PDB file of C-alpha atoms in Angstrom:
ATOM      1  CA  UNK B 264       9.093   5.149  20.545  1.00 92.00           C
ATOM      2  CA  UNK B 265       9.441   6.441  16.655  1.00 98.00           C
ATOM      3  CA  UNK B 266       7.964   4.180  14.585  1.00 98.00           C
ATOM      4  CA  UNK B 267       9.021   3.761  10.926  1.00 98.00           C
ATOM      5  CA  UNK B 268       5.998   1.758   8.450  1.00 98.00           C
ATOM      6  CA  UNK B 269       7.294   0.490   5.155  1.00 98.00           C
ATOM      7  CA  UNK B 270       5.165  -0.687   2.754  1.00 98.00           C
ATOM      8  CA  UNK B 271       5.670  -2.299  -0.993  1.00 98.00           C
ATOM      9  CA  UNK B 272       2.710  -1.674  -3.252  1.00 98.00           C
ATOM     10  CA  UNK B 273       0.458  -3.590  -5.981  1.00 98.00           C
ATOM     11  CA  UNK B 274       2.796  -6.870  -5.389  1.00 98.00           C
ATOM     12  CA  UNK B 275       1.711  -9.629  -7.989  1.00 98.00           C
ATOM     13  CA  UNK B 276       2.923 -11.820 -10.887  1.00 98.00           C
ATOM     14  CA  UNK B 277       2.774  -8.618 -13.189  1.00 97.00           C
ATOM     15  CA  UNK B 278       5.603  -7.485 -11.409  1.00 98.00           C
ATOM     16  CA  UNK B 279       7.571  -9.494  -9.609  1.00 98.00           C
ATOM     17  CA  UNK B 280      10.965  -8.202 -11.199  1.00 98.00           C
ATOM     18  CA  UNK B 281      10.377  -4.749  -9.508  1.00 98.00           C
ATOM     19  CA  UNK B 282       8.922  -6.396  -6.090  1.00 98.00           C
ATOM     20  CA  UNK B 283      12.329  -8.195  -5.914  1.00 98.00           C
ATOM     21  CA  UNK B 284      14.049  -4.636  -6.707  1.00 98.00           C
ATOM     22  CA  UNK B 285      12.402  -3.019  -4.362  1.00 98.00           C
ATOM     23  CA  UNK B 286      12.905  -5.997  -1.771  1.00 98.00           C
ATOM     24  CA  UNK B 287      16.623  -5.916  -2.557  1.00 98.00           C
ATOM     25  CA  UNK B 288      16.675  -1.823  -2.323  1.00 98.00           C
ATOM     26  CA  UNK B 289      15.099  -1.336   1.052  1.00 98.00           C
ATOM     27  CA  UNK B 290      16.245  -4.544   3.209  1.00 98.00           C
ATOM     28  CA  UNK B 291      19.758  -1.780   3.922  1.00 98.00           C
ATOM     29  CA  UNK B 292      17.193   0.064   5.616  1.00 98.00           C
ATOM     30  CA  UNK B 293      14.198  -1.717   6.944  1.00 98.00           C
ATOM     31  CA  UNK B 294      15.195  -5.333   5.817  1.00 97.00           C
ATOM     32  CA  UNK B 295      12.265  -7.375   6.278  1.00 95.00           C
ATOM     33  CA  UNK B 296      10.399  -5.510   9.032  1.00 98.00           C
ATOM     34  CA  UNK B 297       7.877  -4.384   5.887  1.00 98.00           C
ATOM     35  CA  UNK B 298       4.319  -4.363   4.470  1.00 98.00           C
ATOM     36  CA  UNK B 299       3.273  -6.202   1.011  1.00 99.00           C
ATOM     37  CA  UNK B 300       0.023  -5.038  -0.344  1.00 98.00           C
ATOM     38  CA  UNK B 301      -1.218  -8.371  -2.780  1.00 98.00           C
ATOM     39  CA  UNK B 302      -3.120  -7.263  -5.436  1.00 98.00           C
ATOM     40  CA  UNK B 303      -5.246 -10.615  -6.505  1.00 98.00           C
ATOM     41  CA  UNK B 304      -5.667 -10.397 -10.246  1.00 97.00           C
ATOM     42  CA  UNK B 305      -4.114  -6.946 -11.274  1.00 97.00           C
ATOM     43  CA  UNK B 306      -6.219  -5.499 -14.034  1.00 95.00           C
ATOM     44  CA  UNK B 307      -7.772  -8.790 -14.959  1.00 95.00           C
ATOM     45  CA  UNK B 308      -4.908  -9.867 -16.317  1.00 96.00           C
ATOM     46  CA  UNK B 309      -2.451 -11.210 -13.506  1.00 97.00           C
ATOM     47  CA  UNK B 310      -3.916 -13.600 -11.662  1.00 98.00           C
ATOM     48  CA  UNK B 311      -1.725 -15.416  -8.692  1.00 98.00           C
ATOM     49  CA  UNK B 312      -0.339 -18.385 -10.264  1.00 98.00           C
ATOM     50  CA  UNK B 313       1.247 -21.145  -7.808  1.00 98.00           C
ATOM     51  CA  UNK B 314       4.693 -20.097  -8.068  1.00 98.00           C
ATOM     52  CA  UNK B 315       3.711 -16.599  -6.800  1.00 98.00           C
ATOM     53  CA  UNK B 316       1.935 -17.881  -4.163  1.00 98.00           C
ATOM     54  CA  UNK B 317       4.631 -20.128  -2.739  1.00 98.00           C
ATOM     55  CA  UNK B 318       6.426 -16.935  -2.819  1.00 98.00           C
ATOM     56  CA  UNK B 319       3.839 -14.786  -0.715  1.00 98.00           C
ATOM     57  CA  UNK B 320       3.894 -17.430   2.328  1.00 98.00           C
ATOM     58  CA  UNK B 321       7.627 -17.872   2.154  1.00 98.00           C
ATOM     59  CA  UNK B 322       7.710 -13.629   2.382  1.00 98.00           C
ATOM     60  CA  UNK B 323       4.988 -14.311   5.037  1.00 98.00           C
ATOM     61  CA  UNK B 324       6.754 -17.009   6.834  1.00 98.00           C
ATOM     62  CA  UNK B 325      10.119 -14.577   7.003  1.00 98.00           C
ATOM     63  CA  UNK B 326       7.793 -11.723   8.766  1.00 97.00           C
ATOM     64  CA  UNK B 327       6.866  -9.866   5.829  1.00 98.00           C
ATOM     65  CA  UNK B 328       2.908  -8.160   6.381  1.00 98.00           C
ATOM     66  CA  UNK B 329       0.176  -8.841   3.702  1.00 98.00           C
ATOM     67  CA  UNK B 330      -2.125  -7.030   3.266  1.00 98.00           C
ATOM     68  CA  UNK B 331      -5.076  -7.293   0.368  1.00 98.00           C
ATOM     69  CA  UNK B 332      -5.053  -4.453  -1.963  1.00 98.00           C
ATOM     70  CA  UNK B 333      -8.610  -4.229  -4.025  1.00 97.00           C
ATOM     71  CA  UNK B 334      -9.284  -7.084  -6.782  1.00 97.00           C
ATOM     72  CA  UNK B 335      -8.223  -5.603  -9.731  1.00 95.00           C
ATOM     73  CA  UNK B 336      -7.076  -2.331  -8.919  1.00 91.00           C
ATOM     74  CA  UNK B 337      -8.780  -0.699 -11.512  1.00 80.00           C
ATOM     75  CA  UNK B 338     -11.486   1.359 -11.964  1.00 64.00           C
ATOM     76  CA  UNK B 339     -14.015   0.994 -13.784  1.00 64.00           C
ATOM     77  CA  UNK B 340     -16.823   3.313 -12.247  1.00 52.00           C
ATOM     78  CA  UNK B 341     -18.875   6.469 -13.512  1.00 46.00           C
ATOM     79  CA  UNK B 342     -17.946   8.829 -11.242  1.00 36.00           C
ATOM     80  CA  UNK B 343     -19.502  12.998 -10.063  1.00 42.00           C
ATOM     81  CA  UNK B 344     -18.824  15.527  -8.181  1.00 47.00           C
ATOM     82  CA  UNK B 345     -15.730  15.227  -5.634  1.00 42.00           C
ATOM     83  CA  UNK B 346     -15.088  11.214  -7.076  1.00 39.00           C
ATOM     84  CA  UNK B 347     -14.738  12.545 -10.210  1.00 38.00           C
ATOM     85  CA  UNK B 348     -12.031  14.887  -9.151  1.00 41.00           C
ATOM     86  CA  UNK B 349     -10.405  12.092  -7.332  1.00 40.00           C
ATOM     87  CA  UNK B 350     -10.366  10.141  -9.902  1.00 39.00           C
ATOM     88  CA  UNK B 351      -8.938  11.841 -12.362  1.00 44.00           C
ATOM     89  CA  UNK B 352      -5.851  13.770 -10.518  1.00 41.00           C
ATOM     90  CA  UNK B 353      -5.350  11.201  -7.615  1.00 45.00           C
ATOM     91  CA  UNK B 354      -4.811   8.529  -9.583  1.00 48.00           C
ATOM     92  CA  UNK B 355      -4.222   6.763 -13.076  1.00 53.00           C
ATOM     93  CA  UNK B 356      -7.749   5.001 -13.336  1.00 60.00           C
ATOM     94  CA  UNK B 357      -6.353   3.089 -10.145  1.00 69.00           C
ATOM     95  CA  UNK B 358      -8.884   3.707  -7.535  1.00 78.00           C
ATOM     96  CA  UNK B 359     -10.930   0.596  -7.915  1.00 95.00           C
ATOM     97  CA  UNK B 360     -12.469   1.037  -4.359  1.00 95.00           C
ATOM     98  CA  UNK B 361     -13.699   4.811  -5.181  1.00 95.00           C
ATOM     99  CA  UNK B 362     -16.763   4.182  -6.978  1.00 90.00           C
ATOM    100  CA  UNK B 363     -18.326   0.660  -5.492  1.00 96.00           C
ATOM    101  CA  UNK B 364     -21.425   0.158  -3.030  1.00 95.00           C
ATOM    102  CA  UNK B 365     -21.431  -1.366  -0.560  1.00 97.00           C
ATOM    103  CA  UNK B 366     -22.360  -5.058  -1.848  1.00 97.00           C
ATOM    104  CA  UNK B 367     -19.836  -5.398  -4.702  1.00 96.00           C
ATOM    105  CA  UNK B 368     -16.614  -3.656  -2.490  1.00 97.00           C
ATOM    106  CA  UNK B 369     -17.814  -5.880   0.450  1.00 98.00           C
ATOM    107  CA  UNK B 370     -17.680  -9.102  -1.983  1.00 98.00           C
ATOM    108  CA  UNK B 371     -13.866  -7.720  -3.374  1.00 98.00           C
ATOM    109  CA  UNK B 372     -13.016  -7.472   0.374  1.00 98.00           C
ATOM    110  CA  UNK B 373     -13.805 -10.831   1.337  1.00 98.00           C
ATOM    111  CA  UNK B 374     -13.036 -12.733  -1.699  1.00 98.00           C
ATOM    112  CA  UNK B 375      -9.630 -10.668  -1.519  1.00 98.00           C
ATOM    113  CA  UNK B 376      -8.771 -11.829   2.104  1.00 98.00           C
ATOM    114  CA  UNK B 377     -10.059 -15.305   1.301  1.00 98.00           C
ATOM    115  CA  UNK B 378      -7.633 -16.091  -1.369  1.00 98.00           C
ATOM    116  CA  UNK B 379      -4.506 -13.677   0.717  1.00 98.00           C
ATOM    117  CA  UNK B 380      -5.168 -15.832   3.821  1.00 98.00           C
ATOM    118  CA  UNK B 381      -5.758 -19.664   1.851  1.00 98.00           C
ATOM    119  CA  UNK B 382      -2.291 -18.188   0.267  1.00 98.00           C
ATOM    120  CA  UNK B 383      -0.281 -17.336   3.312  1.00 98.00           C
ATOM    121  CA  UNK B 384      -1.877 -19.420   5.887  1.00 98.00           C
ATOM    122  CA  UNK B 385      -2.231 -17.244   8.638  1.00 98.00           C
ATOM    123  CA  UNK B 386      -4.831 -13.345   8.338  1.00 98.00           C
ATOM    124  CA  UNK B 387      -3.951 -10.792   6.676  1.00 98.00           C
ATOM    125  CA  UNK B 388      -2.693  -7.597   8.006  1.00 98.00           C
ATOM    126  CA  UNK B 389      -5.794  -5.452   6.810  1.00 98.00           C
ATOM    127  CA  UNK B 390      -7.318  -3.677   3.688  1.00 98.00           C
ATOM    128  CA  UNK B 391      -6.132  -0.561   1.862  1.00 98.00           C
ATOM    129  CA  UNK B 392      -7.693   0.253  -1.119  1.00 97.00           C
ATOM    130  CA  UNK B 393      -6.161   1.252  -4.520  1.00 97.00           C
ATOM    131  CA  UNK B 394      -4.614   4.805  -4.560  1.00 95.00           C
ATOM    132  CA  UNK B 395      -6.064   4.910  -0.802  1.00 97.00           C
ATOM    133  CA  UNK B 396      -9.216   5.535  -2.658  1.00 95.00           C
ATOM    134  CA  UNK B 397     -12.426   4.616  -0.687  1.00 96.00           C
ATOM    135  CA  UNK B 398     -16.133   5.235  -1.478  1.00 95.00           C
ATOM    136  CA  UNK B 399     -18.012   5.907   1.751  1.00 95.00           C
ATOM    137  CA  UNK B 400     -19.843   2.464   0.890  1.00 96.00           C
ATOM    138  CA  UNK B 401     -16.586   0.883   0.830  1.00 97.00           C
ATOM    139  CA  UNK B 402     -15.152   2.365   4.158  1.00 96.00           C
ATOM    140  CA  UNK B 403     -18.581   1.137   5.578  1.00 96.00           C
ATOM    141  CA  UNK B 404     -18.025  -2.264   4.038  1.00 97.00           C
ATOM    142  CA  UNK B 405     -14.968  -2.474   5.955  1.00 96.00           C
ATOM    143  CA  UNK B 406     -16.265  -3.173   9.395  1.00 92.00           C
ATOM    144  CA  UNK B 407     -18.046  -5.663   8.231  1.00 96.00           C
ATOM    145  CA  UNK B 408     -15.264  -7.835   5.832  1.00 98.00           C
ATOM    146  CA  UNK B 409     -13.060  -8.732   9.022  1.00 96.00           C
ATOM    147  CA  UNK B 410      -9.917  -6.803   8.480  1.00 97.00           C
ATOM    148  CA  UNK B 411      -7.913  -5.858  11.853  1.00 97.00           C
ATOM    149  CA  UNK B 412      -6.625  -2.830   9.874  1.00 98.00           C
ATOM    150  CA  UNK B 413      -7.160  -0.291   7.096  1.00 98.00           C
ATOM    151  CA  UNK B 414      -5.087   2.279   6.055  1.00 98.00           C
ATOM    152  CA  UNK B 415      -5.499   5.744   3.927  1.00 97.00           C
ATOM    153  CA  UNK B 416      -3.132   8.899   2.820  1.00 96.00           C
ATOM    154  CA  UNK B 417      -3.942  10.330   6.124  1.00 97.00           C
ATOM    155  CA  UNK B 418      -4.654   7.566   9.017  1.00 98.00           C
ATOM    156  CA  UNK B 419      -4.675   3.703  10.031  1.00 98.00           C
ATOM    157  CA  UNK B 420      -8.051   2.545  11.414  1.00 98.00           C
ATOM    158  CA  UNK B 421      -8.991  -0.269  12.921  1.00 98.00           C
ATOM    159  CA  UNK B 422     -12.713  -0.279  11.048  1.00 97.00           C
ATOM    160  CA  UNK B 423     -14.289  -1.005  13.878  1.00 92.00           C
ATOM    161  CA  UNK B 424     -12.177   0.610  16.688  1.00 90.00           C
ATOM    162  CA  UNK B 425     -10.164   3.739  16.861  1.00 96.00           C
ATOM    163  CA  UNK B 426      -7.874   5.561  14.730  1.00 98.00           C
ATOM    164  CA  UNK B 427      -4.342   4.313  15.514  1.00 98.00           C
ATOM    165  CA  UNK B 428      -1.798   6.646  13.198  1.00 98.00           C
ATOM    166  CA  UNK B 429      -2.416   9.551  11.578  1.00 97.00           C
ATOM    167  CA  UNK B 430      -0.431  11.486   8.838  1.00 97.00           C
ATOM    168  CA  UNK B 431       0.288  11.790   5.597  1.00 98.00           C
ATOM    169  CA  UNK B 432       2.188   8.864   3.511  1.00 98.00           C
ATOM    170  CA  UNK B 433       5.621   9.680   2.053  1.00 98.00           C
ATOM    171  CA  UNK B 434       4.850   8.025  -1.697  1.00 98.00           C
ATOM    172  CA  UNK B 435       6.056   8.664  -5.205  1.00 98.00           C
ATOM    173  CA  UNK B 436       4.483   8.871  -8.688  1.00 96.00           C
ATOM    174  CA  UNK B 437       5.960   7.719 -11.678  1.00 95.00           C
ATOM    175  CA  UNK B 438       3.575   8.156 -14.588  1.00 87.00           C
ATOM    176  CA  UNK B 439       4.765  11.394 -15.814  1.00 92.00           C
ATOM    177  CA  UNK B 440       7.939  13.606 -15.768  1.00 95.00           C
ATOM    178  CA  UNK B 441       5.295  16.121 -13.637  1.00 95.00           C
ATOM    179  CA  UNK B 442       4.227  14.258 -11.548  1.00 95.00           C
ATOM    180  CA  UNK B 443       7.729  12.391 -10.509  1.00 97.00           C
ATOM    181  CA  UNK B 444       8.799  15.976 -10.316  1.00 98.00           C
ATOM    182  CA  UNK B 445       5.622  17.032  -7.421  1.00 97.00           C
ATOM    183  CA  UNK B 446       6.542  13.554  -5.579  1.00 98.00           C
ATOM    184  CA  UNK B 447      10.059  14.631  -5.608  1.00 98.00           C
ATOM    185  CA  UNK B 448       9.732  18.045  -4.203  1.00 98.00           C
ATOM    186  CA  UNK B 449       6.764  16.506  -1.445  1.00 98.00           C
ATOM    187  CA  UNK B 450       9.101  13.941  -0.585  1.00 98.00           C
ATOM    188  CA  UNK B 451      11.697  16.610   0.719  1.00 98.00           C
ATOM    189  CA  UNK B 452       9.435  18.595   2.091  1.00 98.00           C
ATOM    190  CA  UNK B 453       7.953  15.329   4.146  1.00 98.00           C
ATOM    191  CA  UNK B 454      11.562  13.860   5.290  1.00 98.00           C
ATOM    192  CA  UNK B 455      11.590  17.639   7.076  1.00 98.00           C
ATOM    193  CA  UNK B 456       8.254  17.877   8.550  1.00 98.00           C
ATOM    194  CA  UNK B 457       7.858  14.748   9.863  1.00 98.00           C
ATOM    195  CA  UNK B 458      11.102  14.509  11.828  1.00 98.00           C
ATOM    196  CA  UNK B 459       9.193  14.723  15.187  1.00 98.00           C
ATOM    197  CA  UNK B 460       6.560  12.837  14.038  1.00 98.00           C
ATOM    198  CA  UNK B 461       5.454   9.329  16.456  1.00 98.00           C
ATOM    199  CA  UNK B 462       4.612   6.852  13.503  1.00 98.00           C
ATOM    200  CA  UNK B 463       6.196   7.539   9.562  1.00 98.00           C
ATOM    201  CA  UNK B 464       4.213   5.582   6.849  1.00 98.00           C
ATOM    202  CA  UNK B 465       6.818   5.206   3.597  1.00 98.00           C
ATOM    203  CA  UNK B 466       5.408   3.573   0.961  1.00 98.00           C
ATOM    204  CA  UNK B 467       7.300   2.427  -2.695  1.00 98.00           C
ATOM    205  CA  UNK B 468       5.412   1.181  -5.671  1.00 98.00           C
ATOM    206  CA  UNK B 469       7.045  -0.984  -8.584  1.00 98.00           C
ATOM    207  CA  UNK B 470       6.942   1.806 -11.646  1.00 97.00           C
ATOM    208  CA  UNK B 471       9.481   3.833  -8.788  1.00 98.00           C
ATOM    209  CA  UNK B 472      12.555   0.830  -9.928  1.00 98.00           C
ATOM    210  CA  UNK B 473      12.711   2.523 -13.675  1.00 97.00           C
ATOM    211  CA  UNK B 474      12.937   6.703 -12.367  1.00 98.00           C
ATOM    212  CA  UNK B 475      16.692   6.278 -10.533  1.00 98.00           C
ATOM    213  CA  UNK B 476      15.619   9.848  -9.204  1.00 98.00           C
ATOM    214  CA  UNK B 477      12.968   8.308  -7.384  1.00 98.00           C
ATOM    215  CA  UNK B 478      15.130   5.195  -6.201  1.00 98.00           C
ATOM    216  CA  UNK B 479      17.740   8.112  -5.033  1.00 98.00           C
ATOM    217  CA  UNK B 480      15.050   9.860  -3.224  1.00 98.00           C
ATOM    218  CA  UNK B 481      13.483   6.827  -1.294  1.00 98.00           C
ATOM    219  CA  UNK B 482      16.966   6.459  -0.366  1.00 98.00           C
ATOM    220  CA  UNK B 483      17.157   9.890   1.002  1.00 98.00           C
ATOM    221  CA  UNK B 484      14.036   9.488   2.811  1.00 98.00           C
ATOM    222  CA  UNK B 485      14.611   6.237   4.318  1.00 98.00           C
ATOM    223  CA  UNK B 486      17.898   7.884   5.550  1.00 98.00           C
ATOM    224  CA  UNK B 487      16.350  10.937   7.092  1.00 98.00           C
ATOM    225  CA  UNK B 488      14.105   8.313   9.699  1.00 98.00           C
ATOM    226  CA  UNK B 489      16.991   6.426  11.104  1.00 97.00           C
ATOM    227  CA  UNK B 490      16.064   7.034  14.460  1.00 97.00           C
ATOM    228  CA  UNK B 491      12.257   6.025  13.643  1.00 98.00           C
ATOM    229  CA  UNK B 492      12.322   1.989  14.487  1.00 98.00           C
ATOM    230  CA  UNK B 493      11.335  -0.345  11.443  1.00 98.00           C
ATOM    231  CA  UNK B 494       8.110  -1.604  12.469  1.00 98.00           C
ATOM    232  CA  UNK B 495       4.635  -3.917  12.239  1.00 98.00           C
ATOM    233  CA  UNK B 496       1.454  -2.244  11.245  1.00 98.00           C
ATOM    234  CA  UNK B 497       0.631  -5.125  13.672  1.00 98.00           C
ATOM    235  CA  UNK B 498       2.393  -3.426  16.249  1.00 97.00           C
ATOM    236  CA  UNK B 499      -0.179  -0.292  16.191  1.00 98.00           C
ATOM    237  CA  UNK B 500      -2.435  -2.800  17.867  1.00 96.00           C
ATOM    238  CA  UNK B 501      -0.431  -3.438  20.949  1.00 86.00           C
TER     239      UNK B 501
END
């Protein structure tokens, strides 16, 4: 079977207009068969408040996934070499999970799951860091913090166990007229090349809702993986 992954991206209080957006633009094709990745306290500055909460655990209670994205999902790290690189063209000082050890991301993890869980009563899906960003401390911190499942642009993991998906996530980026332009043109190169592909990961972030090109595109791409069935990251345990 085809298997179609949706995913909504840095869901907290900070945005909960676009999270309802993007709710209300993908239930035509997925409706709630999705992914929510919680991001505790975005930037330091967006805690979860009560009323956000009861929201997450209704979401939860209707079949939506959570899964804990970071702490703050920034970064604040020094970073050399490859990192640096990372840093600076993967993401929009995003990658909160690319420059911690192995004490401090293991701490984020579990604090991060703690509060997600208390929130939703039942575990969370897994882990995926920020921007899919991971220091090799973090991705060893993994295995240790409990999650079932982790994800990156290229695979799913189980971080103890085996590799479950592999292949690159269909995303945009909003940020600049460039880069909206390079997710464009990836995105239509993607809905082609991964026709025959097993398991499609999609995944929509809230700065997509104000770029209608974007919005048309995820569309588009949704469209193109009709015959991939809307599905569980859960399911990838079976």
């Amino acid at each position: 079977m085809k298997r179609l992954f949706a995913s909504i991206h840095d869901v907290s209080p900070r945005f909960e207009r676009e999270v309802d957006q993007l709710l209300a633009h993908l239930h035509p094709h997925v409706g709630k068969r999705l992914a929510m990745l919680v991001v505790p306290d975005h930037w330091g500055a967006a805690p979860l408040t009560p009323a956000f909460k009861a929201r997450l655990r209704d979401w939860s209670d209707r079949g939506i996934e959570m899964f804990v994205h970071g702490w703050y999902h920034r970064d604040t790290a020094a970073h050399a070499g490859a990192a640096a690189f990372k840093a600076r063209h993967m993401t929009a000082g995003e990658g909160e999970f690319l420059g911690l050890d192995y004490a401090e991301a293991l701490a984020r993890m579990q604090h991060g799951k703690a509060l997600v869980e208390d929130t939703i009563g039942r575990g969370a899906a897994g882990f995926i860091a920020p921007a899919w960003l991971y220091s090799d401390d973090a991705r060893r911190a993994l295995g240790d913090a409990g999650f079932a499942l982790a994800e990156d642009h290229a695979r799913v993991w189980q971080p103890r166990g085996r590799i479950v998906a592999r292949g690159p996530v269909i995303t945009w980026a909003s940020r600049s007229r460039a880069r909206q332009l390079s997710s464009l043109a990836a995105a239509a190169v993607l809905r082609r090349a991964l026709q025959p592909a097993r398991h499609v990961r999609i995944a929509v972030h809230p700065g997509d809702t104000r770029v209608p090109a974007l919005m048309t595109s995820i569309d588009r791409t949704f469209a193109a993986f009709r015959d991939h069935a809307p599905a569980a990251y859960a399911d990838l345990l079976a």
